[in-house]
C-alpha cells in the first residue's frame, strides 16, 4: 500500500493500464511524470495543470496518436535536450535504436541511453520508442527483463502498434 508520504510528492496520481502515473507540477508547469507500480492508488489532481496533464494522459491511453500539449518545466543538460528533441521526432508506431539517435546527434549510444533514462517527461518525450540494436534495451534506468519498467515499455510499444517486443 502507498504511504501518504509517498503520495505527497505528486500533484496527482492516475491509473494506467500497467499501474499508475505520478504527476508532479511546480510553478504551473509539469515538473515530472513517474511510472508507478499498481500499489499506488489514484490521487485527485490538486491544481489545474495536473488536471490538464491527467486528461491528456487519459486521451493518449484512448488514442495512441494523441499529441501532448503541456507546459514543461525546463530541465536537463544541453546534451539531454538534444537527445530528447531527437526522440520527440520519432513517429508513433516506429522505433529507433540508441545507436541511430547517437549517429544523428554525433554522440555515443551509451550516452543516449543515459539521457533516455534521465527523461523527466516519459510519454510526452517518448523514450519508449528507443531500443537497443539487438532487442528491447533498458527503460528508465532499468533493464531487468521481467521487471516493471520494461513491462511498461512493452505495453507502450504495443499500444502504439509496434510488434516484436512482447
CSV table of N, CA and C in Angstrom, one decimal:
chain,number,residue,atom,x,y,z
A,1,UNK,N,0.8,-1.2,0.0
A,1,UNK,CA,0.0,0.0,0.0
A,1,UNK,C,0.9,1.2,0.0
A,2,UNK,N,0.4,2.3,-0.7
A,2,UNK,CA,1.2,3.5,-0.8
A,2,UNK,C,1.0,4.3,0.5
A,3,UNK,N,2.1,4.9,1.0
A,3,UNK,CA,2.0,5.7,2.2
A,3,UNK,C,1.6,7.1,1.8
A,4,UNK,N,1.1,7.9,2.8
A,4,UNK,CA,0.8,9.3,2.5
A,4,UNK,C,2.0,10.1,2.1
A,5,UNK,N,3.2,9.7,2.7
A,5,UNK,CA,4.4,10.4,2.4
A,5,UNK,C,4.8,10.2,1.0
A,6,UNK,N,4.7,9.0,0.4
A,6,UNK,CA,5.0,8.7,-1.0
A,6,UNK,C,4.0,9.5,-1.9
A,7,UNK,N,2.8,9.5,-1.6
A,7,UNK,CA,1.8,10.2,-2.4
A,7,UNK,C,2.0,11.7,-2.4
A,8,UNK,N,2.5,12.2,-1.3
A,8,UNK,CA,2.6,13.7,-1.1
A,8,UNK,C,3.4,14.4,-2.1
A,9,UNK,N,4.4,13.7,-2.7
A,9,UNK,CA,5.3,14.4,-3.7
A,9,UNK,C,4.5,14.6,-5.0
A,10,UNK,N,3.4,14.0,-5.2
A,10,UNK,CA,2.7,14.1,-6.5
A,10,UNK,C,1.5,15.0,-6.4
A,11,UNK,N,1.3,15.8,-7.5
A,11,UNK,CA,0.1,16.7,-7.6
A,11,UNK,C,-1.1,15.9,-8.0
A,12,UNK,N,-0.9,14.7,-8.6
A,12,UNK,CA,-1.9,13.8,-8.9
A,12,UNK,C,-1.3,12.4,-9.2
A,13,UNK,N,-2.1,11.4,-9.1
A,13,UNK,CA,-1.7,10.0,-9.5
A,13,UNK,C,-2.9,9.5,-10.2
A,14,UNK,N,-2.7,9.0,-11.4
A,14,UNK,CA,-3.8,8.5,-12.2
A,14,UNK,C,-3.5,7.0,-12.5
A,15,UNK,N,-4.6,6.2,-12.7
A,15,UNK,CA,-4.5,4.8,-13.1
A,15,UNK,C,-3.9,4.8,-14.5
A,16,UNK,N,-3.2,3.7,-14.7
A,16,UNK,CA,-2.6,3.4,-16.1
A,16,UNK,C,-2.8,2.0,-16.3
A,17,UNK,N,-2.9,1.5,-17.6
A,17,UNK,CA,-3.1,0.1,-17.9
A,17,UNK,C,-2.0,-0.8,-17.3
A,18,UNK,N,-0.8,-0.2,-16.9
A,18,UNK,CA,0.3,-1.0,-16.4
A,18,UNK,C,0.5,-0.7,-14.9
A,19,UNK,N,-0.3,0.1,-14.3
A,19,UNK,CA,-0.1,0.5,-12.9
A,19,UNK,C,-0.6,1.9,-12.7
A,20,UNK,N,0.2,2.9,-12.5
A,20,UNK,CA,-0.2,4.3,-12.3
A,20,UNK,C,0.9,5.2,-12.8
A,21,UNK,N,0.5,6.5,-12.9
A,21,UNK,CA,1.4,7.5,-13.3
A,21,UNK,C,1.3,8.6,-12.3
A,22,UNK,N,2.5,9.0,-11.7
A,22,UNK,CA,2.5,10.1,-10.8
A,22,UNK,C,2.8,11.4,-11.6
A,23,UNK,N,2.1,12.5,-11.2
A,23,UNK,CA,2.2,13.8,-11.9
A,23,UNK,C,2.7,14.8,-10.9
A,24,UNK,N,3.8,15.4,-11.2
A,24,UNK,CA,4.3,16.4,-10.3
A,24,UNK,C,4.4,17.8,-11.0
A,25,UNK,N,3.7,18.8,-10.4
A,25,UNK,CA,3.7,20.1,-11.0
A,25,UNK,C,4.4,21.1,-10.1
A,26,UNK,N,5.1,22.0,-10.7
A,26,UNK,CA,5.8,23.1,-10.0
A,26,UNK,C,5.6,24.4,-10.8
A,27,UNK,N,5.3,25.5,-10.1
A,27,UNK,CA,5.1,26.8,-10.8
A,27,UNK,C,4.3,26.7,-12.0
A,28,UNK,N,3.2,26.0,-11.9
A,28,UNK,CA,2.2,25.9,-13.0
A,28,UNK,C,2.7,25.2,-14.3
A,29,UNK,N,3.8,24.4,-14.1
A,29,UNK,CA,4.3,23.6,-15.2
A,29,UNK,C,4.5,22.2,-14.8
A,30,UNK,N,4.4,21.3,-15.8
A,30,UNK,CA,4.7,19.9,-15.5
A,30,UNK,C,6.2,19.8,-15.1
A,31,UNK,N,6.5,19.2,-13.9
A,31,UNK,CA,7.9,19.0,-13.5
A,31,UNK,C,8.4,17.6,-13.6
A,32,UNK,N,7.4,16.6,-13.6
A,32,UNK,CA,7.9,15.2,-13.7
A,32,UNK,C,6.7,14.3,-13.9
A,33,UNK,N,6.9,13.3,-14.7
A,33,UNK,CA,5.9,12.1,-14.8
A,33,UNK,C,6.7,10.9,-14.3
A,34,UNK,N,6.1,10.1,-13.5
A,34,UNK,CA,6.7,8.9,-12.9
A,34,UNK,C,5.9,7.7,-13.1
A,35,UNK,N,6.4,6.6,-13.7
A,35,UNK,CA,5.7,5.3,-13.8
A,35,UNK,C,5.7,4.7,-12.5
A,36,UNK,N,4.5,4.3,-12.0
A,36,UNK,CA,4.4,3.8,-10.6
A,36,UNK,C,3.7,2.4,-10.7
A,37,UNK,N,4.2,1.5,-9.8
A,37,UNK,CA,3.5,0.1,-9.8
A,37,UNK,C,2.1,0.2,-9.3
A,38,UNK,N,1.3,-0.8,-9.5
A,38,UNK,CA,-0.1,-0.8,-9.2
A,38,UNK,C,-0.4,-0.5,-7.7
A,39,UNK,N,0.5,-0.7,-6.8
A,39,UNK,CA,0.2,-0.4,-5.4
A,39,UNK,C,-0.1,1.1,-5.1
A,40,UNK,N,0.2,2.0,-6.1
A,40,UNK,CA,-0.1,3.4,-5.9
A,40,UNK,C,-1.6,3.6,-6.4
A,41,UNK,N,-2.3,4.2,-5.5
A,41,UNK,CA,-3.8,4.5,-5.8
A,41,UNK,C,-4.0,5.9,-6.3
A,42,UNK,N,-5.1,6.1,-7.0
A,42,UNK,CA,-5.3,7.4,-7.6
A,42,UNK,C,-5.3,8.5,-6.5
A,43,UNK,N,-4.9,9.7,-7.0
A,43,UNK,CA,-4.9,10.9,-6.2
A,43,UNK,C,-5.5,12.0,-7.0
A,44,UNK,N,-6.5,12.6,-6.6
A,44,UNK,CA,-7.2,13.7,-7.4
A,44,UNK,C,-6.2,14.8,-7.7
A,45,UNK,N,-6.2,15.3,-8.9
A,45,UNK,CA,-5.4,16.5,-9.2
A,45,UNK,C,-5.6,17.6,-8.3
A,46,UNK,N,-4.5,18.2,-7.8
A,46,UNK,CA,-4.6,19.3,-6.8
A,46,UNK,C,-4.5,20.7,-7.4
A,47,UNK,N,-4.4,20.8,-8.8
A,47,UNK,CA,-4.4,22.1,-9.4
A,47,UNK,C,-4.8,21.9,-10.9
A,48,UNK,N,-5.0,23.0,-11.6
A,48,UNK,CA,-5.5,23.0,-13.0
A,48,UNK,C,-4.5,22.3,-13.9
A,49,UNK,N,-3.2,22.5,-13.7
A,49,UNK,CA,-2.2,21.9,-14.6
A,49,UNK,C,-2.1,20.4,-14.4
A,50,UNK,N,-2.1,19.9,-13.2
A,50,UNK,CA,-2.1,18.5,-13.0
A,50,UNK,C,-3.4,17.9,-13.6
A,51,UNK,N,-4.5,18.6,-13.5
A,51,UNK,CA,-5.8,18.1,-14.1
A,51,UNK,C,-5.6,18.0,-15.6
A,52,UNK,N,-5.0,19.0,-16.2
A,52,UNK,CA,-4.8,19.0,-17.7
A,52,UNK,C,-3.9,17.9,-18.1
A,53,UNK,N,-2.8,17.7,-17.3
A,53,UNK,CA,-1.9,16.6,-17.6
A,53,UNK,C,-2.6,15.2,-17.5
A,54,UNK,N,-3.4,15.0,-16.5
A,54,UNK,CA,-4.1,13.8,-16.3
A,54,UNK,C,-5.1,13.5,-17.5
A,55,UNK,N,-5.8,14.6,-17.9
A,55,UNK,CA,-6.7,14.5,-19.0
A,55,UNK,C,-6.0,14.1,-20.3
A,56,UNK,N,-4.8,14.7,-20.5
A,56,UNK,CA,-4.1,14.4,-21.8
A,56,UNK,C,-3.5,13.0,-21.7
A,57,UNK,N,-3.0,12.5,-20.6
A,57,UNK,CA,-2.5,11.2,-20.5
A,57,UNK,C,-3.7,10.2,-20.8
A,58,UNK,N,-4.9,10.4,-20.2
A,58,UNK,CA,-6.0,9.6,-20.5
A,58,UNK,C,-6.3,9.6,-22.0
A,59,UNK,N,-6.2,10.7,-22.6
A,59,UNK,CA,-6.5,10.8,-24.1
A,59,UNK,C,-5.5,10.0,-24.8
A,60,UNK,N,-4.2,10.0,-24.4
A,60,UNK,CA,-3.2,9.2,-25.0
A,60,UNK,C,-3.5,7.7,-24.9
A,61,UNK,N,-4.0,7.3,-23.7
A,61,UNK,CA,-4.3,5.9,-23.5
A,61,UNK,C,-5.5,5.5,-24.3
A,62,UNK,N,-6.4,6.4,-24.6
A,62,UNK,CA,-7.6,6.1,-25.5
A,62,UNK,C,-7.2,6.1,-27.0
A,63,UNK,N,-6.1,6.9,-27.3
A,63,UNK,CA,-5.7,7.1,-28.7
A,63,UNK,C,-4.2,7.3,-28.8
A,64,UNK,N,-3.5,6.3,-29.2
A,64,UNK,CA,-2.0,6.4,-29.3
A,64,UNK,C,-1.5,7.6,-30.2
A,65,UNK,N,-2.4,8.1,-31.0
A,65,UNK,CA,-2.0,9.2,-31.9
A,65,UNK,C,-2.1,10.5,-31.3
A,66,UNK,N,-2.6,10.6,-30.0
A,66,UNK,CA,-2.8,11.9,-29.4
A,66,UNK,C,-1.5,12.6,-29.2
A,67,UNK,N,-1.4,13.9,-29.4
A,67,UNK,CA,-0.2,14.7,-29.2
A,67,UNK,C,-0.3,15.6,-28.0
A,68,UNK,N,0.6,15.4,-27.1
A,68,UNK,CA,0.6,16.2,-25.9
A,68,UNK,C,0.9,17.7,-26.2
A,69,UNK,N,0.2,18.5,-25.4
A,69,UNK,CA,0.5,20.0,-25.5
A,69,UNK,C,0.5,20.4,-24.0
A,70,UNK,N,1.6,20.4,-23.4
A,70,UNK,CA,1.7,20.7,-22.0
A,70,UNK,C,2.8,21.7,-21.7
A,71,UNK,N,2.7,22.5,-20.7
A,71,UNK,CA,3.7,23.4,-20.2
A,71,UNK,C,4.8,22.6,-19.4
A,72,UNK,N,6.0,22.5,-20.0
A,72,UNK,CA,7.0,21.7,-19.3
A,72,UNK,C,8.0,22.6,-18.6
A,73,UNK,N,8.4,22.2,-17.4
A,73,UNK,CA,9.4,22.9,-16.7
A,73,UNK,C,10.7,22.6,-17.4
A,74,UNK,N,11.6,23.6,-17.7
A,74,UNK,CA,12.9,23.3,-18.3
A,74,UNK,C,13.7,22.5,-17.4
A,75,UNK,N,14.3,21.4,-17.9
A,75,UNK,CA,15.1,20.5,-17.1
A,75,UNK,C,16.2,19.9,-18.0
A,76,UNK,N,17.2,19.4,-17.5
A,76,UNK,CA,18.2,18.7,-18.2
A,76,UNK,C,19.4,19.5,-18.7
A,77,UNK,N,20.4,18.8,-19.2
A,77,UNK,CA,21.6,19.5,-19.8
A,77,UNK,C,21.3,19.8,-21.3
A,78,UNK,N,22.2,20.5,-21.9
A,78,UNK,CA,22.1,20.8,-23.3
A,78,UNK,C,22.1,19.5,-24.1
A,79,UNK,N,23.0,18.6,-23.7
A,79,UNK,CA,23.1,17.3,-24.4
A,79,UNK,C,21.8,16.5,-24.2
A,80,UNK,N,21.3,16.4,-23.0
A,80,UNK,CA,20.0,15.7,-22.8
A,80,UNK,C,18.9,16.3,-23.7
A,81,UNK,N,18.9,17.6,-23.7
A,81,UNK,CA,17.8,18.3,-24.6
A,81,UNK,C,18.0,17.9,-26.0
A,82,UNK,N,19.2,17.8,-26.5
A,82,UNK,CA,19.4,17.3,-27.9
A,82,UNK,C,18.9,15.9,-28.1
A,83,UNK,N,19.1,15.0,-27.2
A,83,UNK,CA,18.6,13.7,-27.3
A,83,UNK,C,17.1,13.7,-27.2
A,84,UNK,N,16.5,14.4,-26.3
A,84,UNK,CA,15.1,14.4,-26.1
A,84,UNK,C,14.4,15.0,-27.3
A,85,UNK,N,15.0,16.0,-28.0
A,85,UNK,CA,14.5,16.5,-29.2
A,85,UNK,C,14.5,15.5,-30.3
A,86,UNK,N,15.5,14.7,-30.4
A,86,UNK,CA,15.6,13.7,-31.5
A,86,UNK,C,14.6,12.6,-31.2
A,87,UNK,N,14.4,12.2,-29.9
A,87,UNK,CA,13.4,11.2,-29.6
A,87,UNK,C,12.0,11.7,-29.9
A,88,UNK,N,11.7,13.0,-29.6
A,88,UNK,CA,10.4,13.5,-29.9
A,88,UNK,C,10.0,13.5,-31.3
A,89,UNK,N,11.0,13.4,-32.2
A,89,UNK,CA,10.8,13.4,-33.7
A,89,UNK,C,10.4,12.0,-34.2
A,90,UNK,N,10.6,10.9,-33.3
A,90,UNK,CA,10.3,9.6,-33.8
A,90,UNK,C,8.7,9.4,-33.8
A,91,UNK,N,8.2,9.1,-34.9
A,91,UNK,CA,6.7,8.9,-35.0
A,91,UNK,C,6.2,7.8,-34.3
A,92,UNK,N,4.9,7.9,-33.8
A,92,UNK,CA,4.2,6.8,-33.2
A,92,UNK,C,4.2,5.6,-34.1
A,93,UNK,N,4.4,4.4,-33.6
A,93,UNK,CA,4.5,3.2,-34.4
A,93,UNK,C,5.8,2.8,-34.9
A,94,UNK,N,6.8,3.6,-34.6
A,94,UNK,CA,8.2,3.4,-35.1
A,94,UNK,C,9.1,3.4,-33.9
A,95,UNK,N,10.2,2.7,-34.0
A,95,UNK,CA,11.3,2.7,-33.0
A,95,UNK,C,12.6,3.0,-33.7
A,96,UNK,N,13.5,3.6,-33.0
A,96,UNK,CA,14.9,3.8,-33.4
A,96,UNK,C,15.8,3.2,-32.4
A,97,UNK,N,17.1,3.0,-32.7
A,97,UNK,CA,18.0,2.5,-31.7
A,97,UNK,C,18.8,3.6,-31.1
A,98,UNK,N,19.4,3.3,-29.9
A,98,UNK,CA,20.2,4.2,-29.3
A,98,UNK,C,21.3,4.7,-30.2
A,99,UNK,N,21.9,3.7,-31.0
A,99,UNK,CA,22.9,4.0,-32.0
A,99,UNK,C,22.5,4.9,-33.1
A,100,UNK,N,21.2,4.8,-33.6
A,100,UNK,CA,20.7,5.7,-34.6
A,100,UNK,C,20.6,7.1,-34.1
A,101,UNK,N,20.1,7.2,-32.9
A,101,UNK,CA,20.0,8.6,-32.3
A,101,UNK,C,21.4,9.2,-32.1
A,102,UNK,N,22.3,8.3,-31.6
A,102,UNK,CA,23.7,8.8,-31.4
A,102,UNK,C,24.3,9.3,-32.7
A,103,UNK,N,24.2,8.5,-33.7
A,103,UNK,CA,24.7,8.9,-35.0
A,103,UNK,C,24.1,10.2,-35.5
A,104,UNK,N,22.8,10.4,-35.3
A,104,UNK,CA,22.1,11.6,-35.7
A,104,UNK,C,22.6,12.8,-35.0
A,105,UNK,N,23.0,12.7,-33.7
A,105,UNK,CA,23.4,13.9,-32.9
A,105,UNK,C,24.9,13.9,-32.7
A,106,UNK,N,25.6,13.0,-33.3
A,106,UNK,CA,27.1,12.9,-33.2
A,106,UNK,C,27.5,12.6,-31.8
A,107,UNK,N,27.0,11.5,-31.2
A,107,UNK,CA,27.3,11.1,-29.9
A,107,UNK,C,27.6,9.6,-29.8
A,108,UNK,N,27.4,9.0,-28.6
A,108,UNK,CA,27.6,7.6,-28.4
A,108,UNK,C,26.3,7.0,-27.9
A,109,UNK,N,26.1,5.7,-28.3
A,109,UNK,CA,24.8,5.0,-27.8
A,109,UNK,C,24.6,5.0,-26.3
A,110,UNK,N,25.7,4.8,-25.6
A,110,UNK,CA,25.6,4.7,-24.1
A,110,UNK,C,25.2,6.1,-23.6
A,111,UNK,N,25.7,7.1,-24.1
A,111,UNK,CA,25.3,8.5,-23.6
A,111,UNK,C,23.8,8.8,-24.0
A,112,UNK,N,23.4,8.3,-25.1
A,112,UNK,CA,22.0,8.4,-25.5
A,112,UNK,C,21.1,7.7,-24.5
A,113,UNK,N,21.5,6.4,-24.2
A,113,UNK,CA,20.8,5.6,-23.2
A,113,UNK,C,20.7,6.3,-21.9
A,114,UNK,N,21.8,6.9,-21.4
A,114,UNK,CA,21.7,7.6,-20.1
A,114,UNK,C,20.8,8.8,-20.2
A,115,UNK,N,20.8,9.5,-21.3
A,115,UNK,CA,19.8,10.7,-21.5
A,115,UNK,C,18.4,10.2,-21.5
A,116,UNK,N,18.2,9.1,-22.2
A,116,UNK,CA,16.8,8.5,-22.2
A,116,UNK,C,16.4,8.2,-20.8
A,117,UNK,N,17.2,7.6,-20.0
A,117,UNK,CA,16.9,7.2,-18.6
A,117,UNK,C,16.6,8.4,-17.7
A,118,UNK,N,17.2,9.5,-18.1
A,118,UNK,CA,17.0,10.8,-17.3
A,118,UNK,C,15.8,11.6,-17.7
A,119,UNK,N,15.0,11.1,-18.6
A,119,UNK,CA,13.9,11.8,-19.2
A,119,UNK,C,12.8,12.1,-18.1
A,120,UNK,N,12.5,13.3,-17.8
A,120,UNK,CA,11.6,13.7,-16.8
A,120,UNK,C,10.1,13.6,-17.3
A,121,UNK,N,10.0,13.5,-18.6
A,121,UNK,CA,8.6,13.5,-19.2
A,121,UNK,C,8.3,12.3,-20.1
A,122,UNK,N,8.4,11.1,-19.5
A,122,UNK,CA,8.1,10.0,-20.4
A,122,UNK,C,6.6,10.1,-20.9
A,123,UNK,N,6.3,9.5,-22.0
A,123,UNK,CA,5.1,9.7,-22.7
A,123,UNK,C,5.2,11.0,-23.6
A,124,UNK,N,5.4,12.1,-22.9
A,124,UNK,CA,5.5,13.4,-23.6
A,124,UNK,C,6.7,13.3,-24.5
A,125,UNK,N,7.9,12.9,-24.0
A,125,UNK,CA,9.1,12.7,-24.7
A,125,UNK,C,9.2,11.2,-24.8
A,126,UNK,N,8.8,10.5,-25.9
A,126,UNK,CA,8.6,9.1,-25.9
A,126,UNK,C,9.8,8.2,-26.0
A,127,UNK,N,10.6,8.2,-24.9
A,127,UNK,CA,11.8,7.4,-24.9
A,127,UNK,C,11.6,5.9,-25.0
A,128,UNK,N,10.3,5.5,-24.8
A,128,UNK,CA,10.0,4.1,-25.0
A,128,UNK,C,10.2,3.7,-26.5
A,129,UNK,N,10.3,4.6,-27.4
A,129,UNK,CA,10.5,4.3,-28.8
A,129,UNK,C,11.9,4.1,-29.2
A,130,UNK,N,12.8,4.2,-28.2
A,130,UNK,CA,14.2,3.9,-28.4
A,130,UNK,C,14.6,2.6,-27.9
A,131,UNK,N,15.2,1.7,-28.7
A,131,UNK,CA,15.5,0.4,-28.3
A,131,UNK,C,17.0,0.1,-28.6
A,132,UNK,N,17.5,-1.0,-28.0
A,132,UNK,CA,18.8,-1.5,-28.3
A,132,UNK,C,18.9,-2.1,-29.7
A,133,UNK,N,20.1,-2.2,-30.3
A,133,UNK,CA,20.2,-2.7,-31.6
A,133,UNK,C,19.7,-4.2,-31.7
A,134,UNK,N,19.9,-4.9,-30.6
A,134,UNK,CA,19.6,-6.3,-30.6
A,134,UNK,C,18.3,-6.7,-29.8
A,135,UNK,N,17.5,-5.7,-29.5
A,135,UNK,CA,16.3,-6.0,-28.7
A,135,UNK,C,15.7,-4.8,-28.0
A,136,UNK,N,15.0,-5.1,-26.9
A,136,UNK,CA,14.3,-4.0,-26.3
A,136,UNK,C,15.1,-2.9,-25.6
A,137,UNK,N,16.3,-3.3,-25.0
A,137,UNK,CA,17.1,-2.4,-24.3
A,137,UNK,C,16.5,-2.1,-22.9
A,138,UNK,N,17.0,-1.1,-22.3
A,138,UNK,CA,16.5,-0.7,-21.0
A,138,UNK,C,15.4,0.3,-21.0
A,139,UNK,N,15.0,0.8,-19.8
A,139,UNK,CA,13.9,1.7,-19.8
A,139,UNK,C,14.0,2.4,-18.4
A,140,UNK,N,14.1,3.7,-18.4
A,140,UNK,CA,14.0,4.5,-17.1
A,140,UNK,C,15.1,4.0,-16.2
A,141,UNK,N,16.3,3.7,-16.7
A,141,UNK,CA,17.4,3.2,-15.9
A,141,UNK,C,17.2,1.9,-15.3
A,142,UNK,N,16.3,1.1,-15.9
A,142,UNK,CA,16.1,-0.3,-15.5
A,142,UNK,C,16.3,-1.2,-16.7
A,143,UNK,N,16.8,-2.4,-16.5
A,143,UNK,CA,17.0,-3.4,-17.6
A,143,UNK,C,16.7,-4.8,-17.2
A,144,UNK,N,16.0,-5.0,-16.0
A,144,UNK,CA,15.6,-6.3,-15.6
A,144,UNK,C,14.5,-6.8,-16.6
A,145,UNK,N,14.8,-7.8,-17.4
A,145,UNK,CA,13.9,-8.3,-18.4
A,145,UNK,C,12.5,-8.6,-18.0
A,146,UNK,N,12.3,-9.0,-16.8
A,146,UNK,CA,10.9,-9.3,-16.3
A,146,UNK,C,10.4,-8.2,-15.3
A,147,UNK,N,11.1,-7.1,-15.2
A,147,UNK,CA,10.8,-6.0,-14.3
A,147,UNK,C,9.6,-5.1,-14.7
A,148,UNK,N,9.1,-4.4,-13.8
A,148,UNK,CA,8.0,-3.5,-14.0
A,148,UNK,C,8.3,-2.5,-15.2
A,149,UNK,N,9.4,-1.8,-15.2
A,149,UNK,CA,9.6,-0.7,-16.1
A,149,UNK,C,9.7,-1.3,-17.6
A,150,UNK,N,10.4,-2.4,-17.8
A,150,UNK,CA,10.4,-3.0,-19.1
A,150,UNK,C,9.0,-3.4,-19.5
A,151,UNK,N,8.2,-3.9,-18.6
A,151,UNK,CA,6.8,-4.2,-18.9
A,151,UNK,C,6.0,-3.0,-19.3
A,152,UNK,N,6.3,-1.8,-18.7
A,152,UNK,CA,5.7,-0.6,-19.2
A,152,UNK,C,6.1,-0.3,-20.6
A,153,UNK,N,7.4,-0.4,-20.9
A,153,UNK,CA,7.9,-0.1,-22.2
A,153,UNK,C,7.2,-1.1,-23.3
A,154,UNK,N,7.1,-2.3,-22.9
A,154,UNK,CA,6.5,-3.3,-23.8
A,154,UNK,C,5.0,-2.9,-24.1
A,155,UNK,N,4.3,-2.5,-23.0
A,155,UNK,CA,2.9,-2.1,-23.1
A,155,UNK,C,2.8,-0.9,-24.0
A,156,UNK,N,3.6,0.1,-23.8
A,156,UNK,CA,3.6,1.4,-24.6
A,156,UNK,C,3.8,1.1,-26.1
A,157,UNK,N,4.8,0.3,-26.4
A,157,UNK,CA,5.1,0.0,-27.8
A,157,UNK,C,4.0,-0.8,-28.4
A,158,UNK,N,3.4,-1.7,-27.7
A,158,UNK,CA,2.2,-2.5,-28.2
A,158,UNK,C,1.0,-1.5,-28.4
A,159,UNK,N,0.8,-0.6,-27.5
A,159,UNK,CA,-0.3,0.4,-27.6
A,159,UNK,C,-0.1,1.2,-28.9
A,160,UNK,N,1.1,1.5,-29.2
A,160,UNK,CA,1.4,2.3,-30.4
A,160,UNK,C,1.6,1.5,-31.7
A,161,UNK,N,1.3,0.2,-31.6
A,161,UNK,CA,1.3,-0.6,-32.8
A,161,UNK,C,2.6,-1.2,-33.2
A,162,UNK,N,3.6,-1.2,-32.3
A,162,UNK,CA,4.9,-1.7,-32.6
A,162,UNK,C,4.9,-3.2,-32.1
A,163,UNK,N,5.3,-4.1,-33.0
A,163,UNK,CA,5.3,-5.5,-32.7
A,163,UNK,C,6.7,-6.0,-32.5
A,164,UNK,N,6.8,-7.2,-31.9
A,164,UNK,CA,8.1,-7.9,-31.9
A,164,UNK,C,8.8,-7.7,-30.5
A,165,UNK,N,8.2,-7.0,-29.6
A,165,UNK,CA,8.9,-6.7,-28.3
A,165,UNK,C,8.2,-7.3,-27.1
A,166,UNK,N,7.1,-8.1,-27.3
A,166,UNK,CA,6.4,-8.7,-26.2
A,166,UNK,C,7.2,-9.9,-25.7
